[in-house]
CSV table of C-alpha atoms in Angstrom, one decimal:
chain,number,residue,atom,x,y,z
A,19,UNK,CA,-94.8,48.7,-61.7
A,20,UNK,CA,-91.4,50.2,-61.3
A,21,UNK,CA,-88.3,48.3,-60.1
A,22,UNK,CA,-87.9,50.0,-56.8
A,23,UNK,CA,-91.4,49.2,-56.1
A,24,UNK,CA,-91.0,45.9,-56.8
A,25,UNK,CA,-88.2,45.5,-54.1
A,26,UNK,CA,-88.7,44.3,-50.7
A,27,UNK,CA,-88.4,46.7,-47.9
A,28,UNK,CA,-85.0,46.6,-45.8
A,29,UNK,CA,-85.5,46.1,-42.1
A,30,UNK,CA,-83.9,48.7,-39.7
A,31,UNK,CA,-80.4,47.8,-38.4
A,32,UNK,CA,-80.5,47.0,-34.8
A,33,UNK,CA,-78.7,49.2,-32.3
A,34,UNK,CA,-77.2,46.4,-30.3
A,35,UNK,CA,-75.7,43.2,-32.2
A,36,UNK,CA,-77.6,40.1,-31.1
A,37,UNK,CA,-75.5,37.5,-28.7
A,38,UNK,CA,-74.7,34.3,-30.3
A,39,UNK,CA,-76.5,31.5,-29.5
A,40,UNK,CA,-75.0,29.2,-26.9
A,41,UNK,CA,-74.8,25.6,-28.1
A,42,UNK,CA,-76.7,23.1,-25.5
A,43,UNK,CA,-74.3,21.3,-23.2
A,44,UNK,CA,-74.4,17.4,-23.9
A,45,UNK,CA,-75.9,15.3,-21.2
A,46,UNK,CA,-73.2,13.4,-19.2
A,47,UNK,CA,-73.0,9.7,-20.1
A,48,UNK,CA,-73.8,7.3,-17.4
A,49,UNK,CA,-73.0,3.7,-18.6
A,50,UNK,CA,-75.8,1.3,-18.0
A,51,UNK,CA,-75.5,-0.9,-14.8
A,52,UNK,CA,-74.4,-4.1,-15.6
A,53,UNK,CA,-77.2,-6.7,-16.0
A,54,UNK,CA,-77.6,-9.4,-13.1
A,55,UNK,CA,-75.0,-11.4,-13.0
A,56,UNK,CA,-72.2,-9.7,-14.9
A,57,UNK,CA,-68.9,-9.0,-13.6
A,58,UNK,CA,-68.0,-5.4,-13.3
A,59,UNK,CA,-64.9,-4.8,-15.6
A,60,UNK,CA,-61.5,-4.7,-13.6
A,61,UNK,CA,-59.7,-1.3,-13.0
A,62,UNK,CA,-57.1,-0.5,-15.3
A,63,UNK,CA,-53.8,-1.6,-14.1
A,64,UNK,CA,-51.4,1.0,-12.5
A,65,UNK,CA,-47.9,0.9,-14.1
A,66,UNK,CA,-45.2,0.3,-11.6
A,67,UNK,CA,-43.0,2.9,-10.6
A,68,UNK,CA,-39.9,3.2,-12.6
A,69,UNK,CA,-37.1,1.1,-11.2
A,70,UNK,CA,-34.6,3.5,-9.5
A,71,UNK,CA,-31.3,3.2,-11.3
A,72,UNK,CA,-28.3,3.3,-9.0
A,73,UNK,CA,-26.0,5.7,-10.1
A,74,UNK,CA,-22.4,4.8,-10.3
A,75,UNK,CA,-20.6,7.2,-7.9
A,76,UNK,CA,-23.0,6.2,-5.4
A,77,UNK,CA,-22.2,2.6,-5.8
A,78,UNK,CA,-18.1,3.5,-5.5
A,79,UNK,CA,-19.0,5.7,-2.5
A,80,UNK,CA,-20.6,2.7,-0.9
A,81,UNK,CA,-17.7,0.6,-1.5
A,82,UNK,CA,-15.1,2.9,-0.3
A,83,UNK,CA,-17.1,3.2,3.1
A,84,UNK,CA,-17.2,-0.5,3.4
A,85,UNK,CA,-13.5,-0.6,2.9
A,86,UNK,CA,-12.7,2.2,5.2
A,87,UNK,CA,-15.1,0.5,8.0
A,88,UNK,CA,-13.2,-2.9,7.6
A,89,UNK,CA,-10.2,-1.1,8.0
A,90,UNK,CA,-10.9,0.8,11.1
A,91,UNK,CA,-12.1,-2.4,12.5
A,92,UNK,CA,-9.0,-4.2,11.7
A,93,UNK,CA,-7.0,-1.5,13.1
A,94,UNK,CA,-8.8,-1.7,16.2
A,95,UNK,CA,-8.5,-5.2,16.7
A,96,UNK,CA,-4.9,-5.2,16.0
A,97,UNK,CA,-4.2,-2.4,18.4
A,98,UNK,CA,-6.1,-4.5,21.2
A,99,UNK,CA,-3.7,-7.3,20.2
A,100,UNK,CA,-0.8,-5.5,20.5
A,101,UNK,CA,-1.8,-3.7,23.9
A,102,UNK,CA,-3.0,-7.2,25.2
A,103,UNK,CA,0.6,-8.4,24.1
A,104,UNK,CA,2.7,-5.7,25.3
A,105,UNK,CA,1.1,-6.0,28.8
A,106,UNK,CA,1.1,-9.8,28.9
A,107,UNK,CA,2.2,-11.6,31.9
A,108,UNK,CA,5.6,-11.7,33.3
A,109,UNK,CA,6.3,-15.0,31.9
A,110,UNK,CA,6.1,-13.5,28.2
A,111,UNK,CA,8.3,-10.7,28.8
A,112,UNK,CA,10.4,-11.6,31.9
A,113,UNK,CA,14.3,-11.2,31.9
A,114,UNK,CA,14.9,-14.8,31.7
A,115,UNK,CA,12.8,-15.3,28.6
A,116,UNK,CA,14.7,-12.5,26.9
A,117,UNK,CA,18.0,-13.4,28.6
A,118,UNK,CA,17.6,-17.0,27.6
A,119,UNK,CA,17.5,-16.1,23.8
A,120,UNK,CA,20.1,-13.1,23.9
A,121,UNK,CA,22.7,-15.4,22.2
A,122,UNK,CA,21.0,-15.1,19.0
A,123,UNK,CA,18.2,-12.2,19.4
A,124,UNK,CA,21.0,-9.5,20.4
A,125,UNK,CA,23.7,-8.4,17.5
A,126,UNK,CA,27.0,-9.5,18.5
A,127,UNK,CA,28.6,-6.2,18.6
A,128,UNK,CA,26.2,-5.3,21.3
A,129,UNK,CA,27.3,-8.5,23.4
A,130,UNK,CA,30.7,-7.9,22.5
A,131,UNK,CA,31.6,-4.5,21.6
A,132,UNK,CA,34.6,-3.7,19.2
A,133,UNK,CA,35.9,-1.4,22.0
A,134,UNK,CA,35.8,-1.7,25.6
A,135,UNK,CA,36.6,1.2,27.9
A,136,UNK,CA,37.7,0.5,31.6
A,137,UNK,CA,38.0,4.0,33.5
A,138,UNK,CA,39.8,3.2,36.2
A,139,UNK,CA,39.7,-0.3,35.7
A,140,UNK,CA,43.7,-0.9,35.9
A,141,UNK,CA,45.9,-1.4,38.6
A,142,UNK,CA,46.0,1.7,41.1
A,143,UNK,CA,42.8,2.9,39.1
A,144,UNK,CA,44.6,3.3,35.7
A,145,UNK,CA,42.3,3.2,32.9
A,146,UNK,CA,42.1,0.7,30.3
A,147,UNK,CA,41.0,0.2,26.7
A,148,UNK,CA,40.6,-3.3,25.2
A,149,UNK,CA,40.3,-4.1,21.6
A,150,UNK,CA,38.1,-7.1,20.2
A,151,UNK,CA,40.2,-9.3,18.1
A,152,UNK,CA,37.7,-12.1,17.3
A,153,UNK,CA,34.4,-13.7,18.2
A,154,UNK,CA,34.4,-17.3,18.1
A,155,UNK,CA,31.2,-19.6,16.8
A,156,UNK,CA,28.5,-20.5,19.2
A,157,UNK,CA,29.5,-23.7,20.9
A,158,UNK,CA,28.7,-25.8,23.9
A,159,UNK,CA,30.1,-26.0,27.2
A,160,UNK,CA,32.6,-28.7,26.6
A,161,UNK,CA,34.4,-26.8,24.0
A,162,UNK,CA,34.6,-23.6,26.1
A,163,UNK,CA,35.3,-24.9,29.5
A,164,UNK,CA,37.3,-27.2,31.3
A,165,UNK,CA,35.5,-30.6,31.9
A,166,UNK,CA,34.9,-30.1,35.9
A,167,UNK,CA,33.5,-26.7,35.1
A,168,UNK,CA,31.4,-28.3,32.5
A,169,UNK,CA,30.0,-30.6,35.0
A,170,UNK,CA,29.2,-28.2,37.7
A,171,UNK,CA,27.3,-26.2,35.1
A,172,UNK,CA,25.1,-29.2,34.3
A,173,UNK,CA,22.7,-28.3,37.0
A,174,UNK,CA,21.5,-25.4,35.0
A,175,UNK,CA,21.7,-26.7,31.4
A,176,UNK,CA,24.2,-25.4,29.6
A,177,UNK,CA,22.5,-24.3,26.1
A,178,UNK,CA,25.1,-22.2,24.5
A,179,UNK,CA,28.2,-20.4,24.7
A,180,UNK,CA,29.5,-17.2,22.9
A,181,UNK,CA,33.1,-16.1,23.5
A,182,UNK,CA,35.3,-13.3,22.3
A,183,UNK,CA,38.9,-12.5,22.8
A,184,UNK,CA,40.3,-8.9,23.5
A,185,UNK,CA,43.8,-7.4,23.9
A,186,UNK,CA,44.9,-4.3,25.5
A,187,UNK,CA,46.2,-1.0,24.2
A,188,UNK,CA,49.6,-2.2,24.6
A,189,UNK,CA,48.9,-5.7,23.1
A,190,UNK,CA,50.9,-7.1,25.7
A,191,UNK,CA,47.9,-9.2,27.5
A,192,UNK,CA,44.9,-10.9,26.0
A,193,UNK,CA,41.7,-11.9,27.4
A,194,UNK,CA,38.7,-14.3,26.5
A,195,UNK,CA,35.6,-13.5,27.7
A,196,UNK,CA,32.4,-15.7,27.5
A,197,UNK,CA,28.6,-15.8,28.4
A,198,UNK,CA,27.2,-19.4,29.1
A,199,UNK,CA,23.3,-19.2,28.3
A,200,UNK,CA,21.4,-21.7,30.4
A,201,UNK,CA,18.1,-23.6,30.6
A,202,UNK,CA,17.5,-22.8,34.1
A,203,UNK,CA,14.8,-20.8,36.0
A,204,UNK,CA,15.2,-18.2,38.7
A,205,UNK,CA,15.5,-21.0,41.7
A,206,UNK,CA,18.1,-23.0,39.8
A,207,UNK,CA,20.3,-20.0,39.1
A,208,UNK,CA,20.2,-19.0,42.8
A,209,UNK,CA,21.0,-22.2,44.1
A,210,UNK,CA,24.0,-22.2,41.6
A,211,UNK,CA,25.2,-18.6,42.7
A,212,UNK,CA,24.7,-19.5,46.2
A,213,UNK,CA,26.9,-23.0,45.8
A,214,UNK,CA,29.7,-21.1,44.0
A,215,UNK,CA,29.6,-18.6,46.9
A,216,UNK,CA,29.7,-21.0,49.5
A,217,UNK,CA,32.1,-23.6,48.3
A,218,UNK,CA,34.4,-21.0,46.7
A,219,UNK,CA,34.1,-22.4,43.3
A,220,UNK,CA,35.3,-19.6,41.5
A,221,UNK,CA,38.8,-19.7,43.1
A,222,UNK,CA,39.3,-23.6,41.8
A,223,UNK,CA,42.2,-23.7,39.6
A,224,UNK,CA,40.4,-26.9,38.2
A,225,UNK,CA,37.0,-25.0,37.3
A,226,UNK,CA,38.5,-22.7,34.6
A,227,UNK,CA,37.3,-21.4,31.4
A,228,UNK,CA,39.3,-22.1,28.4
A,229,UNK,CA,41.0,-19.6,25.9
A,230,UNK,CA,40.1,-18.8,22.4
A,231,UNK,CA,42.9,-18.3,20.7
A,232,UNK,CA,42.9,-16.0,17.4
A,233,UNK,CA,45.3,-16.7,14.5
A,234,UNK,CA,47.7,-13.8,13.3
A,235,UNK,CA,46.8,-11.7,16.2
A,236,UNK,CA,48.2,-11.2,19.6
A,237,UNK,CA,46.3,-14.0,20.6
A,238,UNK,CA,47.6,-16.3,18.4
A,239,UNK,CA,49.5,-18.4,21.2
A,240,UNK,CA,46.8,-18.2,23.5
A,241,UNK,CA,46.5,-21.6,24.8
A,242,UNK,CA,45.2,-23.5,28.2
A,243,UNK,CA,48.6,-23.4,29.4
A,244,UNK,CA,49.0,-19.5,29.2
A,245,UNK,CA,46.0,-18.6,31.4
A,246,UNK,CA,47.3,-16.4,34.1
A,247,UNK,CA,43.8,-15.3,35.8
A,248,UNK,CA,40.2,-15.9,35.5
A,249,UNK,CA,36.7,-15.2,36.9
A,250,UNK,CA,33.6,-16.7,36.8
A,251,UNK,CA,30.4,-15.1,37.8
A,252,UNK,CA,26.6,-16.6,38.0
A,253,UNK,CA,24.1,-14.0,37.6
A,254,UNK,CA,20.8,-14.3,39.1
A,255,UNK,CA,18.9,-11.7,37.1
A,256,UNK,CA,19.1,-13.6,33.8
A,257,UNK,CA,20.2,-17.1,33.2
A,258,UNK,CA,23.7,-16.6,32.1
A,259,UNK,CA,27.1,-17.4,33.5
A,260,UNK,CA,29.8,-14.8,32.6
A,261,UNK,CA,33.6,-15.9,32.6
A,262,UNK,CA,37.0,-14.5,31.5
A,263,UNK,CA,40.4,-15.8,31.4
A,264,UNK,CA,43.5,-13.7,30.7
A,265,UNK,CA,47.2,-14.3,30.0
A,266,UNK,CA,50.4,-13.0,28.5
A,267,UNK,CA,50.1,-12.0,24.7
A,268,UNK,CA,53.8,-13.2,24.2
A,269,UNK,CA,52.7,-16.8,25.0
A,270,UNK,CA,54.8,-17.5,28.1
A,271,UNK,CA,52.9,-20.0,30.2
A,272,UNK,CA,52.0,-19.9,33.7
A,273,UNK,CA,52.1,-22.6,36.2
A,274,UNK,CA,49.8,-21.5,38.9
A,275,UNK,CA,46.6,-19.4,37.5
A,276,UNK,CA,45.2,-17.2,40.1
A,277,UNK,CA,41.8,-16.0,40.7
A,278,UNK,CA,41.1,-12.4,39.6
A,279,UNK,CA,40.0,-11.3,43.2
A,280,UNK,CA,43.2,-12.7,44.5
A,281,UNK,CA,45.7,-11.3,41.9
A,282,UNK,CA,43.7,-7.8,42.3
A,283,UNK,CA,44.4,-7.8,45.9
A,284,UNK,CA,46.9,-5.2,47.7
A,285,UNK,CA,50.1,-6.8,48.1
A,286,UNK,CA,49.9,-9.9,45.6
A,287,UNK,CA,53.2,-10.7,44.1
A,288,UNK,CA,52.5,-13.3,41.8
A,289,UNK,CA,53.5,-12.7,38.1
A,290,UNK,CA,49.9,-12.3,37.2
A,291,UNK,CA,49.1,-9.8,40.0
A,292,UNK,CA,52.1,-8.0,39.1
A,293,UNK,CA,51.1,-7.9,35.4
A,294,UNK,CA,47.7,-6.4,36.3
A,295,UNK,CA,46.0,-9.8,34.6
A,296,UNK,CA,43.4,-9.9,37.0
A,297,UNK,CA,42.4,-6.3,36.5
A,298,UNK,CA,42.2,-7.4,32.8
A,299,UNK,CA,40.1,-10.5,33.7
A,300,UNK,CA,37.9,-8.6,35.8
A,301,UNK,CA,37.5,-5.7,33.8
A,302,UNK,CA,36.7,-7.1,30.6
A,303,UNK,CA,34.2,-9.5,32.1
A,304,UNK,CA,32.6,-6.6,34.3
A,305,UNK,CA,31.8,-4.4,31.1
A,306,UNK,CA,30.5,-7.6,28.9
A,307,UNK,CA,28.2,-8.4,31.6
A,308,UNK,CA,26.8,-4.7,32.2
A,309,UNK,CA,26.3,-4.4,28.5
A,310,UNK,CA,24.2,-7.7,28.6
A,311,UNK,CA,22.1,-6.5,31.8
A,312,UNK,CA,21.4,-3.0,30.1
A,313,UNK,CA,20.4,-4.7,27.0
A,314,UNK,CA,18.2,-7.0,28.6
A,315,UNK,CA,16.6,-4.5,30.8
A,316,UNK,CA,15.8,-2.3,27.9
A,317,UNK,CA,14.1,-5.2,26.1
A,318,UNK,CA,12.0,-6.3,29.3
A,319,UNK,CA,11.0,-2.5,30.0
A,320,UNK,CA,7.1,-2.4,29.1
A,321,UNK,CA,5.6,0.7,27.7
A,322,UNK,CA,3.8,3.1,29.7
């Protein structure tokens, strides 16, 4: 038998290749039910969400907002306090309250300016200019006033006295002007003003203010014997009494001082009148009084 005959016949090649066989799917697994009395296993624990990490810039921003909020609240509270204080009752901002403290709360150069200008304040309407020589230390009434005038002002309570001495442009006359700060209220000051007017106390030569001499100046010899004319005015808008006394710069004595109003009268022939010392006393006192009134009015004016 030949070799070819012994070979097995070769099957013919299929025209379409056979599809691969799909392996069978495994059956789903179901755990067996628990036996009676058994406890079901707990469900798996769910991990907690990750903690929220606060970013630094957010913390800083929150702090800034808190500070700004406190600042706004504090500013509003302060504003309310200031507004309520500025519109406080009359007792807290009255002219009497301000005027009573003016002896230390108002600058001395405001109370007693270095230069006083008196347009038309001299005899015949002549202009006057007065220069301040010195300011006396704060004192009581016993130092600045004669005893009887001190006693007369006792009803209003003499608390402080401020004085300054001036001289005119020619240095021929000298004038001491003063402010008596009292402890009185409106009624007491009005009562004192009425008494001065009714009893003509401003004309009595035993109720004179005292001088304030200034060493090495035209007022060096300005003492009590040199008093030639004077003025005393009780204010009712503020608790203050304004006074002045004038004399000759050469130190000459005057036997009979004359009230400023009388020395300024037409036809007056006394030495004080002829020298214009009545005009000096009244002119200086009027301007110091005016400066005080203006300053107190400005300090008591309420903002709109």
